[in-house]
Amino acid sequence: MDVISRLLKDRILLLGQGVDDEVANVLVAQLLYLANEDPEKDITLYINSP
């Protein structure tokens, strides 16, 4: 399992680059997936973007 998959499993998302359409779509898809899996659990988002 790669690091990003492991973090997603722990409900941790990383944004480490500028936001364009593709990056935004992936991030929103991950947020929707996690919200659907368990709407009561927190989702942690780390932002390190220019």
Backbone as XML, in Angstrom:
<?xml version="1.0"?>
<chain id="A" units="angstrom">
  <residue number="1" name="MET">
    <atom name="N" x="0.857" y="-1.178" z="0.000"/>
    <atom name="CA" x="0.000" y="0.000" z="0.000"/>
    <atom name="C" x="0.903" y="1.242" z="0.000"/>
  </residue>
  <residue number="2" name="ASP">
    <atom name="N" x="0.625" y="2.160" z="-0.911"/>
    <atom name="CA" x="1.433" y="3.377" z="-0.958"/>
    <atom name="C" x="0.983" y="4.359" z="0.131"/>
  </residue>
  <residue number="3" name="VAL">
    <atom name="N" x="1.778" y="5.381" z="0.336"/>
    <atom name="CA" x="1.548" y="6.334" z="1.434"/>
    <atom name="C" x="0.211" y="7.061" z="1.273"/>
  </residue>
  <residue number="4" name="ILE">
    <atom name="N" x="-0.091" y="7.508" z="0.071"/>
    <atom name="CA" x="-1.329" y="8.260" z="-0.151"/>
    <atom name="C" x="-2.556" y="7.396" z="0.147"/>
  </residue>
  <residue number="5" name="SER">
    <atom name="N" x="-2.524" y="6.142" z="-0.265"/>
    <atom name="CA" x="-3.638" y="5.223" z="0.016"/>
    <atom name="C" x="-3.787" y="4.990" z="1.511"/>
  </residue>
  <residue number="6" name="ARG">
    <atom name="N" x="-2.672" y="4.864" z="2.190"/>
    <atom name="CA" x="-2.707" y="4.660" z="3.648"/>
    <atom name="C" x="-3.298" y="5.880" z="4.346"/>
  </residue>
  <residue number="7" name="LEU">
    <atom name="N" x="-2.902" y="7.074" z="3.917"/>
    <atom name="CA" x="-3.442" y="8.291" z="4.516"/>
    <atom name="C" x="-4.942" y="8.406" z="4.254"/>
  </residue>
  <residue number="8" name="LEU">
    <atom name="N" x="-5.368" y="8.067" z="3.040"/>
    <atom name="CA" x="-6.793" y="8.112" z="2.715"/>
    <atom name="C" x="-7.572" y="7.154" z="3.610"/>
  </residue>
  <residue number="9" name="LYS">
    <atom name="N" x="-7.011" y="5.988" z="3.842"/>
    <atom name="CA" x="-7.656" y="5.016" z="4.732"/>
    <atom name="C" x="-7.839" y="5.597" z="6.132"/>
  </residue>
  <residue number="10" name="ASP">
    <atom name="N" x="-6.898" y="6.436" z="6.560"/>
    <atom name="CA" x="-6.971" y="7.088" z="7.871"/>
    <atom name="C" x="-7.711" y="8.427" z="7.819"/>
  </residue>
  <residue number="11" name="ARG">
    <atom name="N" x="-8.348" y="8.709" z="6.674"/>
    <atom name="CA" x="-9.157" y="9.916" z="6.480"/>
    <atom name="C" x="-8.309" y="11.184" z="6.519"/>
  </residue>
  <residue number="12" name="ILE">
    <atom name="N" x="-7.107" y="11.089" z="5.957"/>
    <atom name="CA" x="-6.193" y="12.224" z="5.861"/>
    <atom name="C" x="-5.965" y="12.520" z="4.385"/>
  </residue>
  <residue number="13" name="LEU">
    <atom name="N" x="-6.214" y="13.769" z="3.983"/>
    <atom name="CA" x="-6.000" y="14.194" z="2.608"/>
    <atom name="C" x="-4.867" y="15.207" z="2.567"/>
  </residue>
  <residue number="14" name="LEU">
    <atom name="N" x="-4.085" y="15.154" z="1.498"/>
    <atom name="CA" x="-2.980" y="16.085" z="1.302"/>
    <atom name="C" x="-3.206" y="16.897" z="0.037"/>
  </residue>
  <residue number="15" name="LEU">
    <atom name="N" x="-2.995" y="18.192" z="0.126"/>
    <atom name="CA" x="-2.981" y="19.056" z="-1.044"/>
    <atom name="C" x="-1.599" y="19.680" z="-1.082"/>
  </residue>
  <residue number="16" name="GLY">
    <atom name="N" x="-0.756" y="19.211" z="-1.986"/>
    <atom name="CA" x="0.635" y="19.636" z="-1.999"/>
    <atom name="C" x="1.067" y="20.284" z="-3.293"/>
  </residue>
  <residue number="17" name="GLN">
    <atom name="N" x="0.113" y="20.821" z="-4.029"/>
    <atom name="CA" x="0.444" y="21.472" z="-5.297"/>
    <atom name="C" x="-0.613" y="22.523" z="-5.587"/>
  </residue>
  <residue number="18" name="GLY">
    <atom name="N" x="-0.385" y="23.302" z="-6.621"/>
    <atom name="CA" x="-1.378" y="24.285" z="-7.019"/>
    <atom name="C" x="-2.667" y="23.594" z="-7.429"/>
  </residue>
  <residue number="19" name="VAL">
    <atom name="N" x="-3.773" y="24.289" z="-7.260"/>
    <atom name="CA" x="-5.073" y="23.692" z="-7.563"/>
    <atom name="C" x="-5.479" y="24.053" z="-8.992"/>
  </residue>
  <residue number="20" name="ASP">
    <atom name="N" x="-5.617" y="23.017" z="-9.812"/>
    <atom name="CA" x="-6.188" y="23.171" z="-11.144"/>
    <atom name="C" x="-7.425" y="22.281" z="-11.209"/>
  </residue>
  <residue number="21" name="ASP">
    <atom name="N" x="-8.041" y="22.170" z="-12.374"/>
    <atom name="CA" x="-9.277" y="21.385" z="-12.485"/>
    <atom name="C" x="-9.080" y="19.935" z="-12.079"/>
  </residue>
  <residue number="22" name="GLU">
    <atom name="N" x="-7.993" y="19.321" z="-12.515"/>
    <atom name="CA" x="-7.754" y="17.905" z="-12.211"/>
    <atom name="C" x="-7.538" y="17.680" z="-10.718"/>
  </residue>
  <residue number="23" name="VAL">
    <atom name="N" x="-6.707" y="18.512" z="-10.107"/>
    <atom name="CA" x="-6.433" y="18.387" z="-8.670"/>
    <atom name="C" x="-7.718" y="18.610" z="-7.875"/>
  </residue>
  <residue number="24" name="ALA">
    <atom name="N" x="-8.495" y="19.607" z="-8.242"/>
    <atom name="CA" x="-9.750" y="19.884" z="-7.543"/>
    <atom name="C" x="-10.714" y="18.707" z="-7.663"/>
  </residue>
  <residue number="25" name="ASN">
    <atom name="N" x="-10.802" y="18.117" z="-8.851"/>
    <atom name="CA" x="-11.699" y="16.976" z="-9.042"/>
    <atom name="C" x="-11.293" y="15.785" z="-8.183"/>
  </residue>
  <residue number="26" name="VAL">
    <atom name="N" x="-10.000" y="15.499" z="-8.103"/>
    <atom name="CA" x="-9.522" y="14.382" z="-7.285"/>
    <atom name="C" x="-9.811" y="14.651" z="-5.815"/>
  </residue>
  <residue number="27" name="LEU">
    <atom name="N" x="-9.525" y="15.857" z="-5.361"/>
    <atom name="CA" x="-9.746" y="16.197" z="-3.953"/>
    <atom name="C" x="-11.229" y="16.123" z="-3.583"/>
  </residue>
  <residue number="28" name="VAL">
    <atom name="N" x="-12.085" y="16.657" z="-4.433"/>
    <atom name="CA" x="-13.527" y="16.601" z="-4.169"/>
    <atom name="C" x="-14.017" y="15.158" z="-4.177"/>
  </residue>
  <residue number="29" name="ALA">
    <atom name="N" x="-13.513" y="14.354" z="-5.101"/>
    <atom name="CA" x="-13.901" y="12.940" z="-5.146"/>
    <atom name="C" x="-13.496" y="12.224" z="-3.860"/>
  </residue>
  <residue number="30" name="GLN">
    <atom name="N" x="-12.302" y="12.513" z="-3.364"/>
    <atom name="CA" x="-11.853" y="11.900" z="-2.114"/>
    <atom name="C" x="-12.716" y="12.358" z="-0.943"/>
  </residue>
  <residue number="31" name="LEU">
    <atom name="N" x="-13.047" y="13.636" z="-0.895"/>
    <atom name="CA" x="-13.908" y="14.151" z="0.173"/>
    <atom name="C" x="-15.289" y="13.498" z="0.132"/>
  </residue>
  <residue number="32" name="LEU">
    <atom name="N" x="-15.859" y="13.381" z="-1.057"/>
    <atom name="CA" x="-17.173" y="12.749" z="-1.185"/>
    <atom name="C" x="-17.127" y="11.281" z="-0.787"/>
  </residue>
  <residue number="33" name="TYR">
    <atom name="N" x="-16.074" y="10.597" z="-1.190"/>
    <atom name="CA" x="-15.919" y="9.186" z="-0.834"/>
    <atom name="C" x="-15.869" y="9.019" z="0.682"/>
  </residue>
  <residue number="34" name="LEU">
    <atom name="N" x="-15.027" y="9.815" z="1.338"/>
    <atom name="CA" x="-14.888" y="9.699" z="2.792"/>
    <atom name="C" x="-16.173" y="10.097" z="3.514"/>
  </residue>
  <residue number="35" name="ALA">
    <atom name="N" x="-16.841" y="11.131" z="3.032"/>
    <atom name="CA" x="-18.097" y="11.559" z="3.647"/>
    <atom name="C" x="-19.165" y="10.478" z="3.505"/>
  </residue>
  <residue number="36" name="ASN">
    <atom name="N" x="-19.152" y="9.782" z="2.393"/>
    <atom name="CA" x="-20.118" y="8.707" z="2.173"/>
    <atom name="C" x="-19.805" y="7.484" z="3.035"/>
  </residue>
  <residue number="37" name="GLU">
    <atom name="N" x="-18.534" y="7.207" z="3.244"/>
    <atom name="CA" x="-18.124" y="6.051" z="4.043"/>
    <atom name="C" x="-18.574" y="6.178" z="5.497"/>
  </residue>
  <residue number="38" name="ASP">
    <atom name="N" x="-18.400" y="7.366" z="6.063"/>
    <atom name="CA" x="-18.826" y="7.598" z="7.453"/>
    <atom name="C" x="-19.014" y="9.104" z="7.658"/>
  </residue>
  <residue number="39" name="PRO">
    <atom name="N" x="-20.245" y="9.580" z="7.535"/>
    <atom name="CA" x="-20.502" y="11.018" z="7.638"/>
    <atom name="C" x="-20.199" y="11.619" z="9.011"/>
  </residue>
  <residue number="40" name="GLU">
    <atom name="N" x="-20.062" y="10.793" z="10.028"/>
    <atom name="CA" x="-19.838" y="11.292" z="11.385"/>
    <atom name="C" x="-18.359" y="11.482" z="11.721"/>
  </residue>
  <residue number="41" name="LYS">
    <atom name="N" x="-17.464" y="10.811" z="11.013"/>
    <atom name="CA" x="-16.031" y="10.898" z="11.316"/>
    <atom name="C" x="-15.415" y="12.135" z="10.670"/>
  </residue>
  <residue number="42" name="ASP">
    <atom name="N" x="-14.409" y="12.678" z="11.357"/>
    <atom name="CA" x="-13.680" y="13.830" z="10.837"/>
    <atom name="C" x="-12.807" y="13.433" z="9.653"/>
  </residue>
  <residue number="43" name="ILE">
    <atom name="N" x="-12.559" y="14.420" z="8.783"/>
    <atom name="CA" x="-11.612" y="14.293" z="7.683"/>
    <atom name="C" x="-10.557" y="15.368" z="7.909"/>
  </residue>
  <residue number="44" name="THR">
    <atom name="N" x="-9.290" y="14.971" z="7.870"/>
    <atom name="CA" x="-8.194" y="15.915" z="8.056"/>
    <atom name="C" x="-7.623" y="16.278" z="6.693"/>
  </residue>
  <residue number="45" name="LEU">
    <atom name="N" x="-7.465" y="17.581" z="6.433"/>
    <atom name="CA" x="-6.914" y="18.067" z="5.169"/>
    <atom name="C" x="-5.688" y="18.915" z="5.476"/>
  </residue>
  <residue number="46" name="TYR">
    <atom name="N" x="-4.539" y="18.493" z="4.953"/>
    <atom name="CA" x="-3.300" y="19.258" z="5.077"/>
    <atom name="C" x="-3.050" y="19.973" z="3.760"/>
  </residue>
  <residue number="47" name="ILE">
    <atom name="N" x="-2.778" y="21.282" z="3.830"/>
    <atom name="CA" x="-2.548" y="22.085" z="2.634"/>
    <atom name="C" x="-1.135" y="22.632" z="2.668"/>
  </residue>
  <residue number="48" name="ASN">
    <atom name="N" x="-0.373" y="22.328" z="1.620"/>
    <atom name="CA" x="0.961" y="22.871" z="1.405"/>
    <atom name="C" x="1.017" y="23.242" z="-0.070"/>
  </residue>
  <residue number="49" name="SER">
    <atom name="N" x="0.425" y="24.382" z="-0.406"/>
    <atom name="CA" x="0.232" y="24.759" z="-1.802"/>
    <atom name="C" x="0.789" y="26.159" z="-2.038"/>
  </residue>
  <residue number="50" name="PRO">
    <atom name="N" x="1.378" y="26.366" z="-3.211"/>
    <atom name="CA" x="1.908" y="27.706" z="-3.519"/>
    <atom name="C" x="0.807" y="28.742" z="-3.681"/>
  </residue>
</chain>
